[in-house]
């Protein structure tokens, strides 16, 4: 059996195990995710350990319809947002294959229970040396590309559901959909540009919806990669070649309307790259 087949078989076995041992909340969240129905009754007092078990069970349940695990997402990467939810650290979610769409994708305006959009950024892992990276300059050497990204999260909860960092972790940090722009080749000079860029979000009429510095994510967006690697290591995991990493939101949540087109531009990166999505 080839190495890649061994890995695939191992991953499938882990998913089956997680499904079999999934907490009841995992199955409820998965059923409501598919039906786009709100979930309530998640304890605001749940521990992070319990939240991680629920998240992992949810991901296992969703894999049948959403495809294999292709990467991870960092949430609560802004200090002000962390304070709001009573934490001093980001939280981690999992990205599945069918969650990711191409630039210019058309998406239903009601794509989730409480759907919204945010300006984000993706890093694609080149090799496992990234697990030893401690600085943005270290990270860039182990990336295949940087990609513009509009995340389309979903809170999946009832409006009365209290939220905390653990509750947000339990429903997979709201991972639902996201739109990927064209790859940007990594280079040492890109490290400085990422820290100094300005992320601008506009609608179809050119109206500016948000303008945020690149440093809004943990002081530098690639610091989110360092955090993801460290957080995975705590549970015995590792980042691997090809992993797609959503680095967190630059902007506050924005709510879409039918017929709206949103474009995010990364001013200060070579060519001022961008990505767009249309809501139907």
XYZ file of N, CA and C in Angstrom:
840
model
N 0.842 -1.196 0.000
C 0.000 0.000 0.000
C 0.880 1.249 0.000
N 0.551 2.206 -0.843
C 1.325 3.437 -0.924
C 1.115 4.295 0.321
N 2.122 5.166 0.575
C 2.081 6.022 1.763
C 0.814 6.861 1.792
N 0.452 7.464 0.644
C -0.733 8.328 0.635
C -2.001 7.529 0.925
N -2.013 6.235 0.515
C -3.174 5.393 0.797
C -3.269 5.073 2.278
N -2.107 4.883 2.911
C -2.082 4.637 4.350
C -2.654 5.834 5.093
N -2.200 7.049 4.679
C -2.691 8.272 5.322
C -4.197 8.407 5.127
N -4.671 8.157 3.900
C -6.107 8.279 3.626
C -6.910 7.284 4.460
N -6.396 6.046 4.562
C -7.092 5.025 5.347
C -7.123 5.408 6.819
N -6.005 5.947 7.308
C -5.932 6.371 8.705
C -6.918 7.492 8.980
N -6.990 8.466 8.055
C -7.917 9.586 8.223
C -9.355 9.092 8.238
N -9.678 8.156 7.336
C -11.034 7.610 7.292
C -11.374 6.888 8.593
N -10.382 6.155 9.135
C -10.608 5.443 10.391
C -10.852 6.420 11.540
N -10.089 7.511 11.556
C -10.271 8.519 12.601
C -11.647 9.154 12.522
N -12.114 9.420 11.293
C -13.446 10.007 11.112
C -14.526 9.065 11.614
N -14.394 7.767 11.278
C -15.377 6.788 11.735
C -15.393 6.697 13.260
N -14.189 6.725 13.860
C -14.095 6.679 15.321
C -14.745 7.901 15.946
N -14.452 9.079 15.371
C -15.025 10.310 15.900
C -16.545 10.309 15.778
N -17.066 9.801 14.667
C -18.520 9.727 14.482
C -19.149 8.831 15.541
N -18.488 7.678 15.793
C -19.043 6.713 16.738
C -19.071 7.262 18.153
N -18.087 8.099 18.489
C -17.981 8.611 19.862
C -18.409 10.070 19.983
N -19.051 10.601 18.957
C -19.410 12.020 18.954
C -20.417 12.336 20.057
N -20.213 13.443 20.786
C -21.204 13.866 21.789
C -22.537 14.178 21.098
N -23.643 14.102 21.844
C -24.956 14.397 21.244
C -25.014 15.791 20.605
N -24.295 16.755 21.195
C -24.302 18.112 20.635
C -23.711 18.137 19.227
N -22.748 17.249 18.961
C -22.126 17.195 17.626
C -23.156 16.809 16.574
N -23.936 15.789 16.896
C -24.940 15.325 15.931
C -26.030 16.372 15.732
N -26.433 17.007 16.823
C -27.449 18.059 16.712
C -26.937 19.206 15.848
N -25.702 19.643 16.094
C -25.129 20.724 15.299
C -25.012 20.328 13.827
N -24.614 19.085 13.563
C -24.478 18.622 12.178
C -25.830 18.594 11.479
N -26.849 18.089 12.167
C -28.193 18.046 11.576
C -28.701 19.453 11.285
N -28.474 20.368 12.224
C -28.940 21.736 12.027
C -28.116 22.483 10.991
N -26.822 22.166 10.895
C -25.975 22.743 9.849
C -26.554 22.394 8.475
N -26.882 21.126 8.285
C -27.393 20.669 6.984
C -28.785 21.246 6.690
N -29.604 21.353 7.725
C -30.979 21.853 7.544
C -31.057 23.375 7.633
N -29.924 24.012 7.958
C -29.874 25.459 8.190
C -30.906 25.886 9.224
N -30.886 25.152 10.337
C -31.763 25.443 11.469
C -30.903 25.883 12.657
N -31.394 26.831 13.480
C -30.596 27.314 14.609
C -30.457 26.279 15.718
N -29.326 26.308 16.394
C -29.060 25.431 17.533
C -29.039 26.264 18.804
N -29.686 25.757 19.855
C -29.650 26.410 21.158
C -29.293 25.364 22.206
N -29.127 25.810 23.438
C -28.876 24.859 24.520
C -27.421 24.486 24.699
N -26.502 25.160 24.002
C -25.082 24.914 24.217
C -24.658 25.680 25.471
N -24.037 24.991 26.405
C -23.711 25.606 27.698
C -22.586 26.621 27.569
N -22.870 27.834 28.023
C -21.835 28.870 28.018
C -20.711 28.515 28.979
N -20.967 27.604 29.901
C -19.969 27.199 30.889
C -19.161 25.991 30.438
N -19.387 25.500 29.218
C -18.630 24.323 28.778
C -17.133 24.636 28.762
N -16.328 23.632 29.074
C -14.878 23.794 29.041
C -14.385 23.764 27.605
N -13.178 24.243 27.381
C -12.615 24.189 26.040
C -12.377 22.737 25.614
N -12.040 21.870 26.554
C -11.844 20.449 26.238
C -13.137 19.832 25.712
N -14.259 20.149 26.364
C -15.554 19.650 25.898
C -15.887 20.244 24.535
N -15.603 21.524 24.360
C -15.878 22.187 23.085
C -15.113 21.533 21.945
N -13.862 21.179 22.192
C -13.042 20.538 21.156
C -13.624 19.173 20.789
N -14.109 18.412 21.786
C -14.724 17.116 21.477
C -15.977 17.301 20.621
N -16.778 18.303 20.946
C -17.987 18.563 20.156
C -17.602 18.977 18.734
N -16.624 19.894 18.617
C -16.164 20.330 17.288
C -15.668 19.154 16.460
N -14.828 18.312 17.042
C -14.274 17.195 16.284
C -15.361 16.217 15.857
N -16.344 16.016 16.737
C -17.469 15.166 16.360
C -18.298 15.784 15.253
N -18.506 17.092 15.318
C -19.238 17.807 14.274
C -18.529 17.675 12.926
N -17.218 17.901 12.919
C -16.446 17.798 11.670
C -16.555 16.389 11.095
N -16.465 15.378 11.963
C -16.592 13.997 11.502
C -17.964 13.747 10.889
N -19.006 14.271 11.531
C -20.368 14.112 11.015
C -20.541 14.807 9.664
N -19.929 15.980 9.510
C -20.101 16.762 8.278
C -19.283 16.240 7.115
N -18.264 15.447 7.392
C -17.340 15.029 6.324
C -18.040 14.263 5.201
N -19.113 13.559 5.523
C -19.822 12.793 4.492
C -20.406 13.701 3.418
N -20.860 14.900 3.812
C -21.468 15.812 2.843
C -20.533 16.937 2.406
N -19.581 17.303 3.254
C -18.720 18.448 2.967
C -17.321 18.060 2.493
N -17.016 16.783 2.473
C -15.719 16.337 1.956
C -14.636 16.286 3.026
N -13.434 15.991 2.570
C -12.310 15.752 3.476
C -11.822 17.059 4.111
N -11.068 16.898 5.190
C -10.422 18.042 5.837
C -9.329 18.573 4.914
N -9.357 19.895 4.640
C -8.340 20.501 3.765
C -7.522 21.570 4.486
N -7.885 21.876 5.736
C -7.126 22.895 6.451
C -7.824 23.335 7.715
N -7.441 24.521 8.188
C -7.904 25.026 9.478
C -8.176 26.519 9.395
N -8.952 26.995 10.347
C -9.214 28.427 10.420
C -8.956 28.927 11.839
N -8.405 30.123 11.917
C -8.231 30.797 13.203
C -9.346 31.817 13.368
N -9.954 31.824 14.532
C -10.977 32.811 14.847
C -10.602 33.573 16.098
N -11.298 34.659 16.358
C -11.023 35.530 17.510
C -9.552 35.960 17.509
N -9.109 36.470 16.381
C -7.700 36.861 16.251
C -7.470 38.341 16.537
N -8.512 39.022 16.964
C -8.391 40.435 17.318
C -8.555 40.597 18.827
N -7.646 41.320 19.510
C -7.722 41.463 20.970
C -9.061 41.986 21.473
N -9.670 42.919 20.747
C -10.961 43.466 21.174
C -12.048 42.394 21.131
N -12.013 41.554 20.101
C -12.996 40.473 19.982
C -12.744 39.413 21.057
N -11.471 39.119 21.329
C -11.154 38.167 22.390
C -11.723 38.634 23.725
N -11.564 39.914 24.019
C -12.070 40.470 25.281
C -13.580 40.314 25.363
N -14.254 40.530 24.240
C -15.716 40.415 24.212
C -16.180 39.013 24.602
N -15.395 38.002 24.212
C -15.797 36.623 24.481
C -15.015 35.988 25.629
N -14.323 36.817 26.401
C -13.693 36.343 27.617
C -12.530 35.406 27.427
N -11.698 35.674 26.420
C -10.537 34.830 26.178
C -9.329 35.696 25.860
N -8.154 35.112 25.957
C -6.920 35.822 25.598
C -6.216 35.128 24.447
N -6.921 34.220 23.789
C -6.314 33.416 22.727
C -7.292 33.246 21.575
N -6.787 33.034 20.352
C -7.678 32.667 19.247
C -8.325 31.301 19.487
N -9.205 30.912 18.587
C -9.821 29.584 18.601
C -9.646 28.967 17.213
N -9.719 27.635 17.158
C -9.420 26.918 15.899
C -10.627 26.154 15.400
N -10.876 26.289 14.085
C -11.877 25.495 13.398
C -11.230 24.683 12.294
N -12.045 23.883 11.617
C -11.565 22.979 10.566
C -12.268 23.319 9.258
N -11.504 23.352 8.168
C -12.065 23.609 6.844
C -12.232 22.296 6.086
N -13.390 22.116 5.480
C -13.673 20.933 4.673
C -13.735 21.323 3.192
N -13.466 20.354 2.352
C -13.243 20.572 0.917
C -14.335 21.396 0.236
N -15.597 21.064 0.478
C -16.691 21.711 -0.251
C -17.059 23.081 0.307
N -16.372 23.503 1.354
C -16.614 24.841 1.901
C -15.946 25.931 1.071
N -14.979 25.565 0.226
C -14.160 26.553 -0.465
C -14.611 26.737 -1.912
N -14.827 28.002 -2.304
C -15.338 28.368 -3.622
C -14.312 29.224 -4.351
N -14.472 29.314 -5.676
C -13.550 30.106 -6.496
C -13.951 31.575 -6.536
N -12.971 32.410 -6.819
C -13.174 33.855 -6.966
C -14.355 34.153 -7.883
N -15.208 35.096 -7.469
C -16.368 35.468 -8.264
C -17.572 34.573 -8.055
N -17.508 33.666 -7.109
C -18.615 32.739 -6.862
C -19.911 33.487 -6.557
N -21.024 32.882 -6.960
C -22.351 33.401 -6.632
C -22.938 32.529 -5.535
N -23.381 33.152 -4.453
C -23.807 32.432 -3.255
C -25.207 32.898 -2.857
N -26.076 31.989 -2.409
C -27.392 32.432 -1.919
C -27.236 33.438 -0.787
N -28.082 34.442 -0.766
C -27.982 35.461 0.280
C -28.211 34.840 1.657
N -29.041 33.811 1.713
C -29.299 33.089 2.968
C -28.549 31.754 2.895
N -27.230 31.823 3.030
C -26.433 30.599 2.897
C -26.235 29.871 4.218
N -26.782 30.422 5.308
C -26.653 29.784 6.610
C -27.728 30.273 7.548
N -27.600 29.892 8.811
C -28.589 30.277 9.823
C -28.463 31.766 10.142
N -27.259 32.182 10.537
C -26.941 33.604 10.720
C -25.689 33.855 9.884
N -25.881 34.044 8.558
C -24.736 34.175 7.656
C -24.235 35.609 7.564
N -22.938 35.758 7.367
C -22.351 37.078 7.182
C -21.045 36.929 6.407
N -20.374 38.028 6.152
C -19.115 37.948 5.393
C -18.044 38.805 6.050
N -16.794 38.372 5.876
C -15.642 39.040 6.458
C -14.464 39.000 5.501
N -13.621 40.015 5.539
C -12.361 39.998 4.800
C -11.356 39.161 5.576
N -10.758 38.207 4.910
C -9.857 37.245 5.530
C -8.626 37.115 4.636
N -7.787 36.151 4.900
C -6.609 35.855 4.087
C -6.262 34.397 4.315
N -5.783 33.727 3.269
C -5.415 32.319 3.363
C -3.925 32.145 3.098
N -3.316 31.242 3.861
C -1.948 30.802 3.599
C -1.997 29.314 3.277
N -1.267 28.893 2.237
C -1.224 27.486 1.844
C 0.164 26.934 2.188
N 0.183 25.841 2.932
C 1.433 25.279 3.450
C 2.214 24.551 2.350
N 3.517 24.797 2.299
C 4.409 24.115 1.345
C 5.039 22.868 1.951
N 5.494 22.952 3.197
C 6.163 21.803 3.805
C 6.028 21.861 5.321
N 6.379 20.753 5.959
C 6.162 20.621 7.400
C 7.153 21.404 8.246
N 8.133 22.031 7.614
C 9.011 22.923 8.358
C 8.257 24.064 9.003
N 7.049 24.302 8.538
C 6.229 25.389 9.082
C 5.890 25.156 10.547
N 5.929 23.902 10.987
C 5.597 23.602 12.375
C 6.641 24.117 13.361
N 7.829 24.453 12.869
C 8.875 25.019 13.727
C 8.958 26.544 13.606
N 8.129 27.136 12.750
C 8.182 28.584 12.527
C 7.742 29.345 13.772
N 8.473 30.408 14.090
C 8.164 31.229 15.257
C 7.865 32.683 14.911
N 8.197 33.097 13.696
C 7.989 34.478 13.271
C 7.403 34.482 11.870
N 6.800 35.614 11.432
C 6.318 35.710 10.054
C 7.413 35.421 9.025
N 8.649 35.852 9.292
C 9.752 35.591 8.362
C 10.037 34.095 8.260
N 9.889 33.371 9.378
C 10.033 31.914 9.339
C 8.909 31.292 8.515
N 7.685 31.764 8.754
C 6.509 31.188 8.102
C 6.615 31.280 6.586
N 7.007 32.431 6.059
C 6.967 32.661 4.613
C 7.822 31.661 3.848
N 8.877 31.136 4.492
C 9.769 30.182 3.830
C 9.109 28.824 3.617
N 8.019 28.594 4.337
C 7.371 27.284 4.268
C 5.956 27.365 3.696
N 5.686 28.436 2.937
C 4.374 28.600 2.301
C 4.459 28.366 0.810
N 3.423 27.741 0.281
C 3.283 27.576 -1.170
C 2.718 28.841 -1.788
N 1.776 29.475 -1.075
C 1.165 30.707 -1.588
C 0.385 31.410 -0.485
N 0.054 32.672 -0.786
C -0.916 33.466 -0.016
C -2.098 33.696 -0.949
N -3.331 33.635 -0.427
C -4.490 33.828 -1.292
C -5.495 34.780 -0.653
N -5.986 35.767 -1.404
C -7.108 36.577 -0.929
C -8.268 35.666 -0.539
N -9.056 36.093 0.429
C -10.111 35.208 0.921
C -11.232 36.031 1.542
N -12.447 35.795 1.079
C -13.636 36.314 1.756
C -14.276 35.138 2.471
N -14.292 35.189 3.800
C -14.946 34.108 4.519
C -16.429 34.402 4.644
N -17.222 33.332 4.537
C -18.683 33.410 4.667
C -19.081 32.513 5.834
N -18.919 33.015 7.054
C -19.207 32.190 8.234
C -20.696 32.129 8.538
N -21.024 31.263 9.495
C -22.412 31.083 9.923
C -22.392 30.776 11.415
N -23.099 31.573 12.206
C -23.120 31.326 13.650
C -23.904 30.065 14.022
N -24.787 29.605 13.151
C -25.571 28.361 13.294
C -26.342 28.243 14.620
N -26.430 29.310 15.388
C -27.098 29.239 16.691
C -28.358 30.097 16.719
N -29.206 29.805 17.687
C -30.377 30.648 17.930
C -29.908 31.989 18.481
N -30.680 33.026 18.242
C -30.273 34.366 18.666
C -30.106 34.474 20.177
N -30.843 33.642 20.924
C -30.748 33.715 22.384
C -29.597 32.878 22.945
N -28.889 32.138 22.090
C -27.788 31.292 22.555
C -26.613 32.151 23.035
N -26.230 32.057 24.315
C -25.050 32.793 24.781
C -23.793 32.255 24.090
N -22.873 33.160 23.803
C -21.642 32.767 23.124
C -20.438 32.976 24.032
N -19.476 32.084 23.908
C -18.187 32.184 24.586
C -17.158 31.600 23.629
N -15.886 31.708 23.967
C -14.848 31.133 23.105
C -15.058 29.628 22.943
N -15.459 28.950 24.026
C -15.686 27.506 23.946
C -16.895 27.182 23.078
N -17.998 27.912 23.254
C -19.186 27.661 22.427
C -18.863 27.890 20.949
N -18.127 28.951 20.648
C -17.733 29.233 19.261
C -16.868 28.107 18.712
N -15.972 27.581 19.534
C -15.157 26.433 19.111
C -16.039 25.229 18.832
N -17.043 25.003 19.662
C -17.874 23.804 19.529
C -18.592 23.736 18.197
N -18.996 24.890 17.648
C -19.653 24.836 16.330
C -18.669 25.163 15.202
N -17.410 24.757 15.437
C -16.359 24.816 14.409
C -16.065 26.236 13.952
N -16.151 27.172 14.899
C -15.813 28.578 14.660
C -16.590 29.136 13.470
N -17.795 28.604 13.286
C -18.685 29.147 12.258
C -18.299 28.835 10.828
N -17.413 27.875 10.604
C -16.996 27.563 9.228
C -18.194 27.091 8.408
N -18.460 27.755 7.293
C -19.544 27.375 6.384
C -19.058 27.428 4.934
N -18.625 28.614 4.459
C -18.144 28.794 3.091
C -17.031 29.840 3.077
N -16.325 29.904 1.960
C -15.326 30.950 1.760
C -14.929 30.999 0.300
N -14.518 32.180 -0.159
C -14.188 32.395 -1.566
C -12.703 32.727 -1.689
N -11.990 31.935 -2.486
C -10.538 32.046 -2.636
C -10.150 32.845 -3.868
N -9.241 33.808 -3.694
C -8.659 34.526 -4.818
C -7.459 33.788 -5.378
N -6.836 34.378 -6.380
C -5.698 33.748 -7.055
C -4.472 33.711 -6.137
N -3.648 32.654 -6.266
C -2.455 32.529 -5.416
C -1.445 33.646 -5.662
N -0.796 34.068 -4.584
C 0.292 35.044 -4.631
C 1.555 34.317 -4.195
N 2.588 34.362 -5.017
C 3.821 33.650 -4.696
C 4.493 34.272 -3.475
N 4.928 33.446 -2.523
C 5.592 33.995 -1.339
C 7.008 34.455 -1.666
N 7.449 35.484 -0.981
C 8.811 36.009 -1.130
C 9.136 36.747 0.160
N 10.420 36.848 0.529
C 10.774 37.537 1.775
C 10.177 38.940 1.883
N 10.142 39.679 0.759
C 9.614 41.047 0.798
C 8.119 41.080 1.129
N 7.440 39.962 0.922
C 6.000 39.913 1.181
C 5.699 40.013 2.677
N 6.642 39.596 3.512
C 6.419 39.654 4.958
C 6.146 41.087 5.394
N 6.997 42.010 4.987
C 6.818 43.415 5.352
C 5.536 43.974 4.744
N 5.264 43.604 3.491
C 4.073 44.108 2.805
C 2.786 43.647 3.499
N 2.756 42.405 3.971
C 1.569 41.891 4.652
C 1.296 42.656 5.945
N 2.352 43.011 6.647
C 2.171 43.743 7.889
C 1.726 45.175 7.678
N 2.122 45.753 6.529
C 1.834 47.171 6.266
C 0.647 47.402 5.326
N 0.090 46.348 4.741
C -0.983 46.514 3.766
C -2.243 47.072 4.420
N -3.150 47.520 3.559
C -4.479 47.949 3.994
C -5.507 47.078 3.283
N -6.387 46.473 4.055
C -7.417 45.597 3.506
C -8.698 46.422 3.358
N -9.179 46.530 2.108
C -10.334 47.391 1.822
C -11.468 46.541 1.254
N -12.655 46.719 1.818
C -13.845 46.009 1.360
C -14.815 47.011 0.750
N -15.296 46.700 -0.465
C -16.231 47.593 -1.172
C -17.406 46.791 -1.716
N -18.530 47.499 -1.945
C -19.672 46.849 -2.572
C -19.663 47.095 -4.070
N -20.714 46.683 -4.754
C -20.776 46.750 -6.217
C -20.779 48.178 -6.743
N -21.112 49.136 -5.903
C -21.127 50.536 -6.316
C -19.832 51.260 -5.967
N -18.880 50.511 -5.426
C -17.621 51.125 -5.019
C -17.672 51.730 -3.630
N -18.804 51.582 -2.942
C -18.910 52.112 -1.585
C -18.005 51.332 -0.652
N -17.226 52.036 0.131
C -16.294 51.394 1.055
C -17.038 50.888 2.290
N -16.915 49.595 2.546
C -17.570 48.976 3.694
C -16.637 48.843 4.885
N -15.348 48.755 4.614
C -14.360 48.636 5.697
C -12.974 48.930 5.136
N -12.105 49.452 5.981
C -10.698 49.708 5.646
C -9.891 49.414 6.909
N -9.044 48.399 6.843
C -8.402 47.869 8.047
C -6.928 47.586 7.772
N -6.031 47.840 8.725
C -4.615 47.521 8.521
C -4.353 46.019 8.580
N -3.332 45.587 7.859
C -2.957 44.173 7.885
C -2.596 43.679 9.261
N -2.132 44.579 10.114
C -1.741 44.208 11.477
C -2.931 43.900 12.372
N -4.159 44.023 11.858
C -5.350 43.772 12.682
C -5.419 42.325 13.158
N -4.785 41.413 12.440
C -4.740 40.007 12.859
C -3.453 39.763 13.630
N -3.535 39.698 14.948
C -2.427 39.321 15.831
C -1.147 40.119 15.586
N -1.291 41.356 15.147
C -0.122 42.192 14.894
C 0.519 41.966 13.544
N 0.292 40.802 12.935
C 0.753 40.446 11.593
C 0.001 39.184 11.200
N -0.596 39.130 9.998
C -1.434 37.976 9.658
C -0.724 36.627 9.741
N 0.581 36.579 9.481
C 1.279 35.292 9.532
C 1.505 34.806 10.957
N 1.296 35.678 11.946
C 1.326 35.202 13.331
C 0.212 34.190 13.584
N -0.862 34.266 12.807
C -1.952 33.299 12.944
C -1.503 31.907 12.526
N -0.579 31.826 11.566
C -0.037 30.523 11.151
C 0.765 29.915 12.299
N 1.596 30.733 12.940
C 2.376 30.263 14.088
C 1.434 29.738 15.167
N 0.359 30.499 15.442
C -0.587 30.072 16.473
C -1.270 28.764 16.095
N -1.705 28.621 14.848
C -2.371 27.393 14.414
C -1.458 26.181 14.584
N -0.186 26.323 14.197
C 0.763 25.215 14.345
C 0.930 24.837 15.813
N 1.047 25.848 16.670
C 1.232 25.582 18.094
C -0.017 24.960 18.709
N -1.186 25.429 18.295
C -2.423 24.897 18.852
C -2.642 23.450 18.408
N -2.346 23.148 17.154
C -2.450 21.768 16.678
C -1.502 20.848 17.429
N -0.295 21.335 17.685
C 0.708 20.527 18.377
C 0.236 20.109 19.771
N -0.555 20.962 20.422
C -1.048 20.647 21.765
C -1.916 19.394 21.773
N -2.565 19.100 20.636
C -3.411 17.907 20.554
C -2.757 16.804 19.718
N -1.443 16.948 19.481
C -0.708 15.918 18.756
C -0.789 16.035 17.246
N -1.299 17.150 16.739
C -1.415 17.338 15.294
C -0.265 18.135 14.712
N -0.222 18.204 13.388
C 0.809 18.962 12.676
C 0.214 19.561 11.409
N 0.704 20.718 11.027
C 0.373 21.247 9.708
C 1.131 20.435 8.663
N 0.485 20.198 7.521
C 1.089 19.383 6.473
C 1.011 20.105 5.128
N 1.859 19.678 4.204
C 1.891 20.281 2.871
C 0.496 20.279 2.260
N 0.112 21.433 1.716
C -1.196 21.562 1.083
C -2.290 22.063 1.994
N -2.050 22.099 3.303
C -3.076 22.609 4.213
C -3.410 24.066 3.885
N -4.699 24.355 3.902
C -5.209 25.700 3.631
C -5.575 26.333 4.970
N -4.972 27.481 5.255
C -5.140 28.103 6.564
C -5.827 29.454 6.436
N -7.018 29.560 6.991
C -7.734 30.833 7.062
C -7.233 31.550 8.306
N -6.699 32.769 8.120
C -5.932 33.422 9.174
C -6.756 34.288 10.119
N -8.028 34.494 9.811
C -8.871 35.285 10.703
C -9.441 36.504 10.009
N -10.359 37.151 10.667
C -11.057 38.278 10.049
C -10.337 39.595 10.300
N -10.131 40.345 9.226
C -9.626 41.712 9.351
C -10.750 42.666 9.745
N -11.958 42.366 9.295
C -13.088 43.306 9.416
C -14.152 42.796 10.373
N -14.982 43.688 10.902
C -16.156 43.242 11.670
C -17.116 42.485 10.750
N -18.058 41.707 11.319
C -19.052 41.021 10.502
C -19.874 42.013 9.682
N -20.112 41.667 8.421
C -20.978 42.455 7.539
C -22.104 41.547 7.054
N -23.285 42.131 6.861
C -24.438 41.322 6.477
C -24.879 41.670 5.059
N -25.063 40.647 4.256
C -25.291 40.774 2.825
C -26.766 40.995 2.487
N -26.987 41.525 1.277
C -28.313 41.671 0.696
C -28.321 41.028 -0.676
N -29.472 40.582 -1.117
C -29.590 39.981 -2.443
C -29.165 40.976 -3.512
N -28.378 40.512 -4.478
C -27.901 41.369 -5.557
C -26.608 42.087 -5.238
N -26.111 41.912 -4.049
C -24.888 42.597 -3.607
C -23.648 41.847 -4.094
N -22.653 42.602 -4.542
C -21.337 42.047 -4.860
C -20.319 42.705 -3.937
N -19.502 41.891 -3.319
C -18.488 42.388 -2.383
C -17.105 42.060 -2.924
N -16.233 43.048 -2.910
C -14.850 42.865 -3.341
C -13.916 43.286 -2.217
N -12.911 42.479 -1.963
C -11.876 42.809 -0.979
C -10.555 42.968 -1.726
N -9.886 44.086 -1.481
C -8.605 44.392 -2.115
C -7.535 44.545 -1.042
N -6.347 44.030 -1.342
C -5.234 44.054 -0.387
C -4.216 45.074 -0.890
N -4.462 46.322 -0.528
C -3.652 47.419 -1.032
C -2.283 47.422 -0.343
N -1.249 47.410 -1.167
C 0.106 47.339 -0.640
C 0.789 46.029 -0.961
N 0.000 44.995 -1.311
C 0.601 43.772 -1.833
C 0.849 43.958 -3.326
N 1.786 43.209 -3.914
C 2.094 43.379 -5.340
C 0.851 43.268 -6.220
N 0.577 44.327 -6.991
C -0.572 44.329 -7.893
C -1.903 44.588 -7.214
N -1.908 44.878 -5.923
C -3.157 45.090 -5.178
C -4.193 44.002 -5.479
N -3.880 42.754 -5.150
C -4.786 41.645 -5.496
C -6.116 41.752 -4.772
N -7.108 41.027 -5.293
C -8.432 41.063 -4.670
C -9.201 39.792 -4.897
N -10.407 39.752 -4.345
C -11.302 38.610 -4.465
C -12.721 39.143 -4.315
N -13.679 38.500 -4.982
C -15.054 38.986 -4.903
C -16.056 37.845 -4.803
N -17.245 38.190 -4.288
C -18.354 37.239 -4.190
C -19.628 37.995 -4.487
N -20.599 37.289 -5.080
C -21.903 37.905 -5.368
C -22.977 37.136 -4.624
N -23.934 37.863 -4.041
C -25.034 37.240 -3.301
C -26.311 37.324 -4.138
N -26.926 36.185 -4.362
C -28.139 36.152 -5.204
C -29.404 35.997 -4.354
